[in-house]
Each structure stands twice: as structure tokens, then as C-alpha cells.
Tab-separated table of C-alpha atoms and ligand atoms in Angstrom:
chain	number	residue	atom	x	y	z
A	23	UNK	CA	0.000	0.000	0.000
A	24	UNK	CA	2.638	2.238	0.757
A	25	UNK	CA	4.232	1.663	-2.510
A	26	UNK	CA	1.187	2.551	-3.922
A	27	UNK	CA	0.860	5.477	-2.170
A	28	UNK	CA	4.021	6.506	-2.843
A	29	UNK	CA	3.684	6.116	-6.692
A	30	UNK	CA	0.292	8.512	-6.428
A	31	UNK	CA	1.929	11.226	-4.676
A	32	UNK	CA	3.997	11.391	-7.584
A	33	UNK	CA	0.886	11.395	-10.055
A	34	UNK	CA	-0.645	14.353	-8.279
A	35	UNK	CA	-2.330	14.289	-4.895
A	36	UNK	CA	-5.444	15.895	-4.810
A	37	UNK	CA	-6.347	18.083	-2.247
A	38	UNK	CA	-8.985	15.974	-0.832
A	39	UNK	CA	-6.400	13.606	0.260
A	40	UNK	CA	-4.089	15.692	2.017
A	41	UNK	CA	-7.237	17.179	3.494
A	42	UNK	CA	-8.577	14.332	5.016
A	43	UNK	CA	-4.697	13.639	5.845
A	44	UNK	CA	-4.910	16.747	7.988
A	45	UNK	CA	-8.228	15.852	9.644
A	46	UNK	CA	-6.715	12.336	9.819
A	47	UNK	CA	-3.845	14.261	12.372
A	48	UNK	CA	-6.960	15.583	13.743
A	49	UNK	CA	-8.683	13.082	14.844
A	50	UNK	CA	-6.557	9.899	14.883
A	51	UNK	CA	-7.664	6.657	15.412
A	52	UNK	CA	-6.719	4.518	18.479
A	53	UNK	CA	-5.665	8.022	20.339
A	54	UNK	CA	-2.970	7.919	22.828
A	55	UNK	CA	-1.933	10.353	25.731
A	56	UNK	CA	1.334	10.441	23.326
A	57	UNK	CA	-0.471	11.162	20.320
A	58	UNK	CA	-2.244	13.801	22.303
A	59	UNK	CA	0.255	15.564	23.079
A	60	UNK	CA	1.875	15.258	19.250
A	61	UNK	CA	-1.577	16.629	18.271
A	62	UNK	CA	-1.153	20.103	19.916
A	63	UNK	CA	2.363	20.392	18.165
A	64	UNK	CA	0.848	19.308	15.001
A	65	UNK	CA	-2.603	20.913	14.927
A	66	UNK	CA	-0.355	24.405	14.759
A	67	UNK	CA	1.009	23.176	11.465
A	68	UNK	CA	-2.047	22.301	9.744
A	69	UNK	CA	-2.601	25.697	7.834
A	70	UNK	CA	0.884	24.878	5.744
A	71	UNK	CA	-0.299	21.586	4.946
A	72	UNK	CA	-3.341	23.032	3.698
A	73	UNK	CA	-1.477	25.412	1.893
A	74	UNK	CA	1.025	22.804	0.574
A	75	UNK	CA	-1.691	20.980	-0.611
A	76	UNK	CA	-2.910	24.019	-2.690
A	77	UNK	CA	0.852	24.251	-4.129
A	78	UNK	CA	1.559	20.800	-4.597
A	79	UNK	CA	1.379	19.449	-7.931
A	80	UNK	CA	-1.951	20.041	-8.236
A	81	UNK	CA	-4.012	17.670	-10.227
A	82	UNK	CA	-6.399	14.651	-9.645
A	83	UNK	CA	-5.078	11.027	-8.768
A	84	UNK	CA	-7.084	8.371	-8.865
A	85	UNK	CA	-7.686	7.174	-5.247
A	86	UNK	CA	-7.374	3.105	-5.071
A	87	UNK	CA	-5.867	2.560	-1.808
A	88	UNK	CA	-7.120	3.678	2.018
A	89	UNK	CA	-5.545	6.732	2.915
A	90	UNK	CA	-2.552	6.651	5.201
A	91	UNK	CA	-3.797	8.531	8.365
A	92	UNK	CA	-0.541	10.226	9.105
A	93	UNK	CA	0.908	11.451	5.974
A	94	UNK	CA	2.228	15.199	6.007
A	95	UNK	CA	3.018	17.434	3.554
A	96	UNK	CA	5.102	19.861	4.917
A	97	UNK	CA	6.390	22.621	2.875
A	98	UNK	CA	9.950	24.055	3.742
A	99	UNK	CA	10.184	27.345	4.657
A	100	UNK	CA	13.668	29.679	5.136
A	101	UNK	CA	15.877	28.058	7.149
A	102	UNK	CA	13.973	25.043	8.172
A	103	UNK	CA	15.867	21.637	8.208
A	104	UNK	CA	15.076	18.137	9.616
A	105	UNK	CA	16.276	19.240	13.133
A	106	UNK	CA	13.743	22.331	13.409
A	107	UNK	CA	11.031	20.320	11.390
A	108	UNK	CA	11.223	17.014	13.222
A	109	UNK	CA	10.061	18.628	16.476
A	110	UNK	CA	7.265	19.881	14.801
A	111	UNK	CA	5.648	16.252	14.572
A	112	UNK	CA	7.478	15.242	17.588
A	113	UNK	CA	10.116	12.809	16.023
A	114	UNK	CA	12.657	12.609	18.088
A	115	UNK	CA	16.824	13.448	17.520
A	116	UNK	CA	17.942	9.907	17.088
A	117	UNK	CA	15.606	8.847	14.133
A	118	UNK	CA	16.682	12.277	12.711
A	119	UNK	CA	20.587	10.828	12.959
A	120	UNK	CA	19.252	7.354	11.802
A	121	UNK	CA	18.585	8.730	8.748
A	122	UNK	CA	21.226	11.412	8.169
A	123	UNK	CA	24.018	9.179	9.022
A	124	UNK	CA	22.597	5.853	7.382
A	125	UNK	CA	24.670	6.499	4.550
A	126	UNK	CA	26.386	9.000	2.233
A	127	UNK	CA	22.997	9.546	0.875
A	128	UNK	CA	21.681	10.339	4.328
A	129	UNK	CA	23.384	13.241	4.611
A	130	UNK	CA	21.739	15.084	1.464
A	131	UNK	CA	18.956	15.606	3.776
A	132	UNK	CA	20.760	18.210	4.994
A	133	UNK	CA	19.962	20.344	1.662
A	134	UNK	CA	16.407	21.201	1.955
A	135	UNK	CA	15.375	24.120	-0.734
A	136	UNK	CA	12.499	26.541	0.289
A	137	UNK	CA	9.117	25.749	-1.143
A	138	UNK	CA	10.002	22.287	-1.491
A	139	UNK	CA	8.143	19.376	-0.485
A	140	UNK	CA	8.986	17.221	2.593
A	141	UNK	CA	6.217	14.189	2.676
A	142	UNK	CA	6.076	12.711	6.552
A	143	UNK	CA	4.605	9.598	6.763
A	144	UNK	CA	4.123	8.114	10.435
A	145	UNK	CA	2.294	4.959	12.073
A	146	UNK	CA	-0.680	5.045	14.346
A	147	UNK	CA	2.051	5.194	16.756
A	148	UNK	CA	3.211	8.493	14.950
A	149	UNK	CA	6.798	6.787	14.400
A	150	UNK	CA	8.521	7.888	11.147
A	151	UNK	CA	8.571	5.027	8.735
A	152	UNK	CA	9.036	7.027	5.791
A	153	UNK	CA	10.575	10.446	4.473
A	154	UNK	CA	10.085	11.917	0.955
A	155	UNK	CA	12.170	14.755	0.114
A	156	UNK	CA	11.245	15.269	-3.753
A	157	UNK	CA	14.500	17.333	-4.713
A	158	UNK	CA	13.895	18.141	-8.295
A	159	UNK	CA	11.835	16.499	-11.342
A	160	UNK	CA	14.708	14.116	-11.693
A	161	UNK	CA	16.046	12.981	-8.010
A	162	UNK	CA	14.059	12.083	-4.855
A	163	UNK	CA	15.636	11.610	-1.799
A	164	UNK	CA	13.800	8.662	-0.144
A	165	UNK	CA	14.765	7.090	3.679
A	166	UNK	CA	12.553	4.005	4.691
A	167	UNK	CA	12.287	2.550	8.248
A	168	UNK	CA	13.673	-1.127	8.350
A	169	UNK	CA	14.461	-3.334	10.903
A	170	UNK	CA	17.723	-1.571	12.708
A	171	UNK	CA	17.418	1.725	11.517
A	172	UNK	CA	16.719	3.621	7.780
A	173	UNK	CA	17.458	2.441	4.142
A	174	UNK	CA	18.033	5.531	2.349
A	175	UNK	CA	18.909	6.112	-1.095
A	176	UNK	CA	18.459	8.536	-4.022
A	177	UNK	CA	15.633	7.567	-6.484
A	178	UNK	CA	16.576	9.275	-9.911
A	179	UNK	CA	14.333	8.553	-13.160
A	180	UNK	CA	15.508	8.099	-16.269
A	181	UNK	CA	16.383	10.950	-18.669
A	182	UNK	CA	15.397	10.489	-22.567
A	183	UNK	CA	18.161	12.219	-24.659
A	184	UNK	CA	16.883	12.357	-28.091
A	185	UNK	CA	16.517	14.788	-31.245
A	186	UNK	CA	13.642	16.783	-31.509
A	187	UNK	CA	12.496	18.606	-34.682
A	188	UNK	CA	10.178	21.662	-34.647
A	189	UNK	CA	8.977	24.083	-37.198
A	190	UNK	CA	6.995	27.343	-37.576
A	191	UNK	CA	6.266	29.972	-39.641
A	192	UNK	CA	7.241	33.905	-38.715
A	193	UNK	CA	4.048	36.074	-37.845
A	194	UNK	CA	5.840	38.724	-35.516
A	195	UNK	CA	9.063	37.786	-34.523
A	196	UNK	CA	11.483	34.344	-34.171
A	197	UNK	CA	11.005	34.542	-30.085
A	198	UNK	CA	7.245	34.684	-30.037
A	199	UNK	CA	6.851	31.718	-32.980
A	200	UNK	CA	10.143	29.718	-32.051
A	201	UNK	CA	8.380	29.644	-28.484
A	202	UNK	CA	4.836	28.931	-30.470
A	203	UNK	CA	6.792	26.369	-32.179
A	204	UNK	CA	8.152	25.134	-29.009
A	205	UNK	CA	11.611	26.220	-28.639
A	206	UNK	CA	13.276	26.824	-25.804
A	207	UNK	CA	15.016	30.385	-25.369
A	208	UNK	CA	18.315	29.000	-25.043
A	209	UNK	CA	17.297	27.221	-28.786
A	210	UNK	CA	16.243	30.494	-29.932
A	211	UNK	CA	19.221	32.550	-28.726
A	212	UNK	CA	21.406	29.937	-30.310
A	213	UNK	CA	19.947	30.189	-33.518
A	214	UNK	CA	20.141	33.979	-33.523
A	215	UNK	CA	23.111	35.248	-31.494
A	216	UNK	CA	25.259	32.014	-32.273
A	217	UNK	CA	24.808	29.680	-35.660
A	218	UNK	CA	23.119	32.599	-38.262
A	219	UNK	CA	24.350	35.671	-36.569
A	220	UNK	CA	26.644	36.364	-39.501
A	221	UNK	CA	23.827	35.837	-41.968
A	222	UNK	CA	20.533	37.039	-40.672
A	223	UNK	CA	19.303	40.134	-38.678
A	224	UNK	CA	16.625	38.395	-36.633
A	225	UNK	CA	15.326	41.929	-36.054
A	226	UNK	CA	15.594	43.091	-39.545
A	227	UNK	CA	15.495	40.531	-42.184
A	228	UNK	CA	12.319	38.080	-40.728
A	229	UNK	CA	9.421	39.040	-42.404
A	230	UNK	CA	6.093	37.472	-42.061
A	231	UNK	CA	5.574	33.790	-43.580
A	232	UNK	CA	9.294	32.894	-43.667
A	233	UNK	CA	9.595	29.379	-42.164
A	234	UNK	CA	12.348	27.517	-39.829
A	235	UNK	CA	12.917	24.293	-39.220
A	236	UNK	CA	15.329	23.101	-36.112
A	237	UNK	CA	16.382	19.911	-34.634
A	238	UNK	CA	17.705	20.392	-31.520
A	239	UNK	CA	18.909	17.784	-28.348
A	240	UNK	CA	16.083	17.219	-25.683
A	241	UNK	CA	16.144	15.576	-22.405
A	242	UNK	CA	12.803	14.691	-21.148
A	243	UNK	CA	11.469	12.975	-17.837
A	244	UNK	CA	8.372	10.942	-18.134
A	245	UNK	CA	7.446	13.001	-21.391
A	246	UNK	CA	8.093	16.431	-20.099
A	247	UNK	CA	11.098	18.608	-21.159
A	248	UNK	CA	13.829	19.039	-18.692
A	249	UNK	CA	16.350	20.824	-21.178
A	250	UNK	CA	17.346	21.792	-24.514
A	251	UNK	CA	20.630	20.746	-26.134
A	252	UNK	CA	22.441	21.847	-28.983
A	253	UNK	CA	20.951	22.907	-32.060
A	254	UNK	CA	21.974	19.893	-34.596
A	255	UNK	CA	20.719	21.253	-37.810
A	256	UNK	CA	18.248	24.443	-38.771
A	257	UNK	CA	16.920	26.038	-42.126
A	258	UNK	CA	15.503	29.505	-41.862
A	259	UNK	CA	13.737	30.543	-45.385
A	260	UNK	CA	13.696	34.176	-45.272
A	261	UNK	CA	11.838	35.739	-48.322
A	262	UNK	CA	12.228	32.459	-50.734
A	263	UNK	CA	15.672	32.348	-49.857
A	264	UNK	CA	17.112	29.157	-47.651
A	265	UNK	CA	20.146	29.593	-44.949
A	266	UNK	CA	21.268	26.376	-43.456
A	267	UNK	CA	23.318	24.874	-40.924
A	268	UNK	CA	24.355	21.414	-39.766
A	269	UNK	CA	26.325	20.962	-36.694
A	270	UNK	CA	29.312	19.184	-37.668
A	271	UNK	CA	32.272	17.683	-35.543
A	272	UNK	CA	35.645	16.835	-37.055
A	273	UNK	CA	37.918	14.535	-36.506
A	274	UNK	CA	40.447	16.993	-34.123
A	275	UNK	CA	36.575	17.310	-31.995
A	276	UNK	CA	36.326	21.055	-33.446
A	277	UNK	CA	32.730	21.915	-33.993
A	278	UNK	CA	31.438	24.212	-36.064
A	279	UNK	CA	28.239	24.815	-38.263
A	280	UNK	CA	28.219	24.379	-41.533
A	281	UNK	CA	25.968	24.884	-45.142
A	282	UNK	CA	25.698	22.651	-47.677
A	283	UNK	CA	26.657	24.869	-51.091
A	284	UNK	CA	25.567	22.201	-54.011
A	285	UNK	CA	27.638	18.837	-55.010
A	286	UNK	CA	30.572	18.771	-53.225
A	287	UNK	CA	30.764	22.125	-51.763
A	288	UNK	CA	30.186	22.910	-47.961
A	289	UNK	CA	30.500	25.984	-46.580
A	290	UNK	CA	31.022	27.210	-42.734
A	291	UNK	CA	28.236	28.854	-41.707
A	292	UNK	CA	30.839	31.136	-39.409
A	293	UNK	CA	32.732	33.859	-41.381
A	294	UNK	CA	36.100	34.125	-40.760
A	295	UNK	CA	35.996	37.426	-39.518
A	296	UNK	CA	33.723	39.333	-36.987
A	297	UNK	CA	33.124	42.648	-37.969
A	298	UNK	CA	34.109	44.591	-35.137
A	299	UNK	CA	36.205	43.293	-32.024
A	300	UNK	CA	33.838	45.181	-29.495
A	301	UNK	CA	30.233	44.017	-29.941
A	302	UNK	CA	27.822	47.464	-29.743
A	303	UNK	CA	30.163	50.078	-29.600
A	304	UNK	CA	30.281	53.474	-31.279
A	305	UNK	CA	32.641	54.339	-33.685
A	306	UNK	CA	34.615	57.186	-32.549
A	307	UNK	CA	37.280	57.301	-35.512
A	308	UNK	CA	37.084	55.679	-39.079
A	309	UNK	CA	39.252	54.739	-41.046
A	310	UNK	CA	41.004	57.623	-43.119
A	311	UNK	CA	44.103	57.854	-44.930
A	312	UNK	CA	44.709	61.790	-44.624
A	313	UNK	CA	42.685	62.301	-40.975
A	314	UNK	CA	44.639	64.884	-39.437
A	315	UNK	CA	45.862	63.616	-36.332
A	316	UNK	CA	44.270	64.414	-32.456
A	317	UNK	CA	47.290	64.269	-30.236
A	318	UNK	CA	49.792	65.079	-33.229
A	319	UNK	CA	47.767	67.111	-34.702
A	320	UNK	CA	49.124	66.962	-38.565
A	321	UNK	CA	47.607	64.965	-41.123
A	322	UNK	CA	48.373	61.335	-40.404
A	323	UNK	CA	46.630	58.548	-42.130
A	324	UNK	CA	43.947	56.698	-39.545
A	325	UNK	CA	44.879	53.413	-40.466
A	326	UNK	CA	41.966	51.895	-38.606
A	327	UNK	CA	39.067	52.639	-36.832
A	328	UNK	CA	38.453	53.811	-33.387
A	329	UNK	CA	35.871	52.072	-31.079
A	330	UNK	CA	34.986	54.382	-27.590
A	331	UNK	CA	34.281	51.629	-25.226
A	332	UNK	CA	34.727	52.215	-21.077
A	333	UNK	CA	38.369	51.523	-20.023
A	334	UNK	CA	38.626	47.872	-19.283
A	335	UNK	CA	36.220	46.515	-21.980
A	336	UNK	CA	37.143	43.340	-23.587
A	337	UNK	CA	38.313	43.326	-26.722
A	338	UNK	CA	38.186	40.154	-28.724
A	339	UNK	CA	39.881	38.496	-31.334
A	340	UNK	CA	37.919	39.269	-34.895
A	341	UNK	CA	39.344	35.832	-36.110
A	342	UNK	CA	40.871	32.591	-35.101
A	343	UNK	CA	45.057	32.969	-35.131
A	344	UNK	CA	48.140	32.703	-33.479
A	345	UNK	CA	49.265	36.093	-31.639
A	346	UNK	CA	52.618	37.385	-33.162
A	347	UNK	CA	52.662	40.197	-31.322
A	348	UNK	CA	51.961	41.188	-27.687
A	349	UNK	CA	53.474	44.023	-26.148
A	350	UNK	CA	54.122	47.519	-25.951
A	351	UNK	CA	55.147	49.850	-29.422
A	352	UNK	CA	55.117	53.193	-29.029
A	353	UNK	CA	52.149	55.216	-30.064
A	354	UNK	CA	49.969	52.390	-30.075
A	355	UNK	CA	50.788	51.693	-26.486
A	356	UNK	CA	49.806	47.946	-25.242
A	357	UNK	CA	49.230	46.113	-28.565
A	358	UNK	CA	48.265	42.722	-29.902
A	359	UNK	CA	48.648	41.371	-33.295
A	360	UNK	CA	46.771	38.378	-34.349
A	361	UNK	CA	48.143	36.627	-37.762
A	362	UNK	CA	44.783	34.671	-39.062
A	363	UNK	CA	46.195	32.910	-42.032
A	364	UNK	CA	49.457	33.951	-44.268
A	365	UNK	CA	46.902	36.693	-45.617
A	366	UNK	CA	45.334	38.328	-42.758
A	367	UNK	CA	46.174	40.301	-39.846
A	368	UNK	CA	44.415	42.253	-37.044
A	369	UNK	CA	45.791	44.247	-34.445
A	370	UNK	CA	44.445	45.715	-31.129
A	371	UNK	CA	46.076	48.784	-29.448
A	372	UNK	CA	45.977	51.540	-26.518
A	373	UNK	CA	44.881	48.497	-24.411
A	374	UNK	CA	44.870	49.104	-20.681
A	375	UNK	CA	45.896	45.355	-20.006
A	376	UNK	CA	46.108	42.076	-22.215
A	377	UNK	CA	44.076	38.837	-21.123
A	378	UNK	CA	46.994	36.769	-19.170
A	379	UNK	CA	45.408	33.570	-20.539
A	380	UNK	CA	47.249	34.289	-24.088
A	381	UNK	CA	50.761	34.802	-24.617
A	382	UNK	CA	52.847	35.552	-27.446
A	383	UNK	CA	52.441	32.376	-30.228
A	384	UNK	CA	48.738	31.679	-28.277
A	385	UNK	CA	46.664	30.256	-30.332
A	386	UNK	CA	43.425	31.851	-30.290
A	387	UNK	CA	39.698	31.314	-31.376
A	388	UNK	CA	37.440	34.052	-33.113
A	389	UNK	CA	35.407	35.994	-30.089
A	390	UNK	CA	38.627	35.228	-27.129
A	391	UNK	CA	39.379	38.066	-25.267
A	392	UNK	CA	42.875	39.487	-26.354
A	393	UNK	CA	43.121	42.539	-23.827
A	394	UNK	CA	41.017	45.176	-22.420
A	395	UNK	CA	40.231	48.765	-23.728
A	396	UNK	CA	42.842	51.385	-22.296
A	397	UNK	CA	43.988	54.149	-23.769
A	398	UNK	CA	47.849	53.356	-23.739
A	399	UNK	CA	50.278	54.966	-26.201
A	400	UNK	CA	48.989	58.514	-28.007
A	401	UNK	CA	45.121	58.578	-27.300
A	402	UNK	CA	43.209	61.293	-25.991
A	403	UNK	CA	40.864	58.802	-24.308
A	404	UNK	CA	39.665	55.361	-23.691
A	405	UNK	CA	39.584	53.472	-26.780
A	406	UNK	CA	40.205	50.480	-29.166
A	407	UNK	CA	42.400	51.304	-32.706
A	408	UNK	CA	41.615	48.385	-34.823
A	409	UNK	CA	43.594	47.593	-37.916
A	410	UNK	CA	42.576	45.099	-40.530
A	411	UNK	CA	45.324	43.981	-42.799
A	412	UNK	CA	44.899	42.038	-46.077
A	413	UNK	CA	48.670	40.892	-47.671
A	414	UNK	CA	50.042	43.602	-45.215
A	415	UNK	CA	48.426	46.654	-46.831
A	416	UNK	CA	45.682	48.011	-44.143
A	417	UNK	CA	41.917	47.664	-44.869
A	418	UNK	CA	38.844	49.759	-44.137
A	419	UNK	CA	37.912	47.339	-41.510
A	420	UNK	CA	34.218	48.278	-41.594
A	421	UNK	CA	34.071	47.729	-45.519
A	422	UNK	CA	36.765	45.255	-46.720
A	423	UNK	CA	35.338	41.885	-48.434
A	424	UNK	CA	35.504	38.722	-45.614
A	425	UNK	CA	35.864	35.674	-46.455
A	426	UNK	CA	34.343	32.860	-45.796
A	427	UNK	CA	35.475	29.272	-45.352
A	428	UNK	CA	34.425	26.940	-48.513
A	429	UNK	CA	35.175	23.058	-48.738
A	430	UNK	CA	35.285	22.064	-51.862
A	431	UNK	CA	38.384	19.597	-52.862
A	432	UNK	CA	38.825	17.984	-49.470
A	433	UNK	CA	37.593	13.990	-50.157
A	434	UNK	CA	37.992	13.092	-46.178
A	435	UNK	CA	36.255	16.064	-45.121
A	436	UNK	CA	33.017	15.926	-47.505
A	437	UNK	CA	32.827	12.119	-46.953
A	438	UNK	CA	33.115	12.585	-43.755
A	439	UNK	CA	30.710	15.521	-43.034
A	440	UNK	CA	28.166	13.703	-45.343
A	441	UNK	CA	27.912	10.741	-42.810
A	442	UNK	CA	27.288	12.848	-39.806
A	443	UNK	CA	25.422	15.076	-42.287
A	444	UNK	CA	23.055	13.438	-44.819
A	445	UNK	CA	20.918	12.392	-41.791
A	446	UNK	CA	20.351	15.942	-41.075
A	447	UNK	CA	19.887	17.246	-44.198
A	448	UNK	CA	16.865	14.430	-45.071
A	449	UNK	CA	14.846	15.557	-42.184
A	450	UNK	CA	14.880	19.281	-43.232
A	451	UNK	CA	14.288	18.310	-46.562
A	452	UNK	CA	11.292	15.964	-45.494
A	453	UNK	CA	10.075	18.652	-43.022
A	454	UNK	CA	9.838	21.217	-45.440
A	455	UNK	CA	8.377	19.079	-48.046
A	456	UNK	CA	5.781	17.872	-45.685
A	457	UNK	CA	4.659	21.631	-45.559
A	458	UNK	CA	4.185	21.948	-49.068
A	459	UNK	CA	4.552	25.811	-49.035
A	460	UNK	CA	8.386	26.594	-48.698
A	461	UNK	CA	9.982	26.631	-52.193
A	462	UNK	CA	12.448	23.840	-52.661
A	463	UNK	CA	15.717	25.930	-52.179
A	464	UNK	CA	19.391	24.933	-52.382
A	465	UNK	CA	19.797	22.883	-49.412
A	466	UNK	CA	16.713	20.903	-50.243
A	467	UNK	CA	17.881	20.106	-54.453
A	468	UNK	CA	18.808	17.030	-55.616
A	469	UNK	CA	22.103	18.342	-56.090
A	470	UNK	CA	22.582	18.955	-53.264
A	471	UNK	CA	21.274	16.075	-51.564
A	472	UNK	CA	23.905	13.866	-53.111
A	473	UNK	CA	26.404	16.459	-51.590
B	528	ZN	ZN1	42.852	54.931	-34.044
């Protein structure tokens, strides 16, 4: 019966149970002088079990089995724990170390969260035989009387880890329909800030009736979604036109997201360049080959451009690259220079400090933080000089041409990207097919899907 019990409570408990629990603690059966007295320390509690009741879970179980008489819900409030709640329904010290030092287990007790649910259940004799400490949709924390003492151990459920694949169309904006279509923010924000940020203005370019299609990781408990994942593969198609991206590992374990371009040809989603090392900032100082100097004050080409940003903020890497250059040199005061490939170089001056993580010949990523703004060297104020060069002659930063990564010649890597790929790219295609309204686009021709 208990067990039975025990599996309803995690079903849903409706309140009529707990109620007639309460009047159970009421009016028990077989009264003692004991029980008597644990009644007067009890009866005070009753209001929070009603109003645990009203909190807890919330829906109708079905009722098979004869209600326990002395089962309590008792809701944690600040700064309770077993020692200050025990009292409450008179169990004494040593069953509370009984079950704290049964095992390692025993002493997770000790973490109770506020709001949470502590389920007492107690004999006519109102001994413990069994605590319930429900610690999160996953884990329950479960101690049992036996014969010399308390078996206590952690009850966790199963998670499902699978792919899940969700679509929608855009009516006002990719976080109200993603959510409509049911992805999680985290999905959304990965979509926009991380995989198609260098393609798409989610705030710009959307316009009503363009589509998406993501499969994502899920973990689930009994059904219900615990998390999201990672974003395996998405297609937005904004105005007839399809972007995708297919999460792709390689053999080193580097991931990164990339588009299928026709036969043989993938592209990485990721450009090789950001834009601008300093995400929002204005731009004090463009680039200007006969800008007359501030502190100089002759006519000395500005070689890059000039981002105000508060002393201190970080400045990161516009590509990945191996530093070649960290140091001081003269008017550009603390400066790093990134090489990115034999072609391309950036550099990063006036900083007030470099990040210590890198050194000179660090490799680093695209988006790692180099240094932090300063204004080291000749500058009037606060600030980042950036310099873009292509072949060693300096580039408008804000205008020259970036590349981007194609695959085309590279056997191993196609073959290879097709196996973890093709899988991908089938469900998108089927997905969008199965609409019927998105016009078969590049990702989705038979070109491509031979790849
Ligand atoms: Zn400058």
C-alpha cells in the first residue's frame, strides 16, 4: 500500500487527500496520551499543509488505496531543516541521525530548498517510517524505516536524450513563434546570437511567412522537457531564400556549423571574420588615410578605426590565429597582433591590459578576449584602434570583403561531413516538403542532396 501510495503522490495528490490527511492528524484513530500531546504540536502546522496541498502538484489522482492517516506534507520554509522540522511532529533526535548518518545519501537531507516538499509519513504510533524529500523532477531523496534503523537512497528517473524537430512559420518575430513552435530560449538565442548571426538580422530581415525548421537535443522525464541541447541542424527561409546549418564535428573534436553549397561544396556557416572586435560600440574614428591627427595634430593617415568603449572593456579576437605580437610599441601603447592565415592580420592597441590567458604564439579562437580597452600609447581617451590587414596593406575594416570558409576539394572532409550530415539534411528536406509551401531551395535540391 505504501508503494502505492508513494507512486500517487507522484501522479498528483489531490487536495482531498491531504485534506482528510490533515483531519486524519486531527482526529486519529486509536488516540494515545502520546499522540495527544503530538496533536497540539501538530494541529499548529495544519494551515501549511493546507497550503502545501494548494501548491503541490496540483491535479487529480485516482484514489485506489485507504488513505494513510498520518501522511504530512510539509512545505519548507527559510531556514527550516530536519532538526527544526522534526520537532514539529514530535520525532525525536535519534531517528533524525538514523537517517542522516545511514549512509552518504543520508546526509543530502541536509539540503532542503524553500518551497520544497517534505512528505512525513508516520504509524498510528506516529513513528517515522518514511521520508520523501522530492528534490527536483529528476532525483528524490527517499529514507525508509527497516528493521535496525533507515534504508536511504536517491531515487533518480531516467532521462530520454533524443533529437527533436520543430517548425513554424514567422508572424511577428522568431522569439514569439520559435516559443509557439516550441523552442526553448536557449534554442532560440542559439539560432540567432550564435549559428546565423553572420547571416541574418533576426530583427531586420524576418518578415512574415518565412519558415524555420530546427532539430535540436532534448532531455525529457516521463514526457516532459527538462532541457534543450544543442541545435543539430536548422533552415531559416527568409523571403524564398534558404540559410542552413548542420552541426558538424571533425575529426580533431572542433565543432562548427556548416551549409551545404551544391555537389561537393560545404561551406562554414561562421565567417572568418567578426566585424568589429567590441560588440555594440560606437565608432569614434574611421578609417582615413589623410585624418589629421588628435594628439599630433598633422595629417596622419587613420589606419583603422576607433571604437569608444569604457576603459577595461574586452576586446576580442575578430578571427581565429596565433598572436605574433603582444606588447608595448610606441604610439599604439599595449598592442596585440593576431596573424589569421598567411593573408590576414588584425591588431588591437591603446589596451589598458592584455588577457593573461594568451601569450605571445597563443593560439586563439574568433570571439577570445585578447586585452582590455585602455587608452595606452597617443590617445586622448579610452579606446580600441583596430587595424585590418589584407597581404600587409591596411583595410577599411568596416568595408573590406571577408571571407568565408568553402570546402570544396577535401575527399575526407566531404565524406566525412556527409555521414554525420546526410541524416540531417533528409529531415529538413522531409520537413519542409511535408509543408508543401516553402519553395524547394538549395539545401533541399537534388544536387545537393547527393552532396
Ligand atoms: Zn585609431
Amino acid at each position: 500500500m505504501k508503494t502505492k501510495l508513494y507512486q500517487s503522490l507522484f501522479l498528483g495528490i489531490t487536495s482531498a487527500i491531504a485534506a482528510s490527511a490533515s483531519y486524519a492528524l486531527i482526529t486519529p484513530q486509536n488516540e494515545t496520551q502520546a499522540s495527544m500531546e503530538n496533536l497540539a504540536t501538530t494541529t499548529a502546522v495544519i494551515p501549511s499543509i493546507y497550503e502545501t496541498t494548494a501548491n503541490f502538484l496540483g491535479h487529480t489522482a485516482e484514489l485506489e488505496q485507504p488513505i494513510k492517516p498520518r501522511y504530512i506534507e510539509h512545505k519548507i520554509k527559510t531556514n527550516e531543516t530536519l532538526s527544526s522540522i522534526f520537532p514539529l511532529y514530535n520525532i525525536n533526535s535519534s531517528t533524525l541521525e538514523k537517517i542522516t548518518k545511514a549512509n552518504k545519501i543520508g546526509a543530502r537531507f541536509a539540503d532542503l530548498m524553500v518551497n520544497k516538499v517534505l512528505i512525513i509519513e508516520l504509524d498510528d504510533a506516529y513513528k517515522l517510517q518514511r521520508l520523501v524529500y522530492k528534490k527536483d523532477i529528476v532525483n528524490t531523496l527517499v529514507a525508509t524505516r527497516n528493521a535496525d534503523g533507515f534504508d536511504v537512497r536517491m531515487d533518480s528517473r531516467p532521462l530520454d536524450k533524443h533529437e527533436t524537430l520543430a517548425q513554424g512559420t514567422i508572424k511577428s518575430s522568431l522569439s514569439a513563434d520559435g516559443a509557439k513552435a516550441g523552442l526553448s530560449a536557449s534554442i532560440i538565442n542559439k539560432l540567432a546570437d550564435k549559428i546565423f548571426a553572420w547571416d541574418i538580422d533576426f530583427n531586420k530581415d524576418l518578415q512574415p511567412n518565412d519558415k524555420f525548421t530546427v532539430i535540436y537535443e532534448e532531455t525529457s522525464v516521463d514526457g516532459k522537457r527538462l532541457k534543450t541541447g544543442e541545435v543539430l541542424a536548422a533552415e531559416f527561409v527568409i523571403s524564398g531564400k534558404s540559410y542552413s546549418a548542420i552541426r558538424y564535428k571533425d575529426k580533431e573534436g572542433n565543432i562548427e556549423y556548416y551549409s551545404p553549397q551544391g555537389k561537393n561544396v560545404v561551406r562554414k556557416v561562421r565567417k572568418t571574420f567578426l566585424r568589429s572586435p567590441i560588440a555594440f560600440a560606437r565608432i569614434s574614428s574611421h578609417f582615413n588615410l589623410h585624418r589629421k591627427h588628435p594628439v599630433l595634430n598633422r595629417i596622419r593617415a587613420h589606419k583603422g578605426v576607433d571604437y569608444a568603449a569604457r576603459s577595461g572593456t574586452p576586446i576580442k579576437t575578430t578571427g581565429d590565429g596565433k598572436i605574433i605580437f603582444r606588447g608595448r610599441k610606441g604610439g599604439y601603447g599595449n598592442v596585440v597582433i593576431v596573424q589569421h592565415n598567411k593573408k590576414y592580420k588584425s591588431l588591437y592597441a591603446h589596451m589598458s591590459k592584455f588577457n593573461g590567458k594568451y601569450k605571445l604564439g597563443s593560439t586563439v579562437k574568433q570571439g577570445a578576449v585578447v586585452g582590455y580597452v585602455g587608452k595606452t600609447g597617443l590617445a586622448t581617451g579610452a579606446h580600441l584602434h583596430y587595424e585590418f590587414l589584407v597581404n600587409g596593406v591596411h583595410k577599411n575594416p568596416l568595408t573590406v570583403k571577408l571571407p568565408r570558409t568553402e570546402i570544396k576539394e577535401d575527399k575526407v572532409f566531404l565524406a566525412r561531413f556527409k555521414k554525420q550530415a546526410q541524416p540531417y539534411v533528409d529531415q529538413l528536406n522531409q520537413a519542409t516538403t511535408e509543408t508543401a509551401e516553402i519553395k524547394v531551395d538549395k539545401l533541399l535540391s537534388k544536387k545537393t542532396k547527393k552532396l
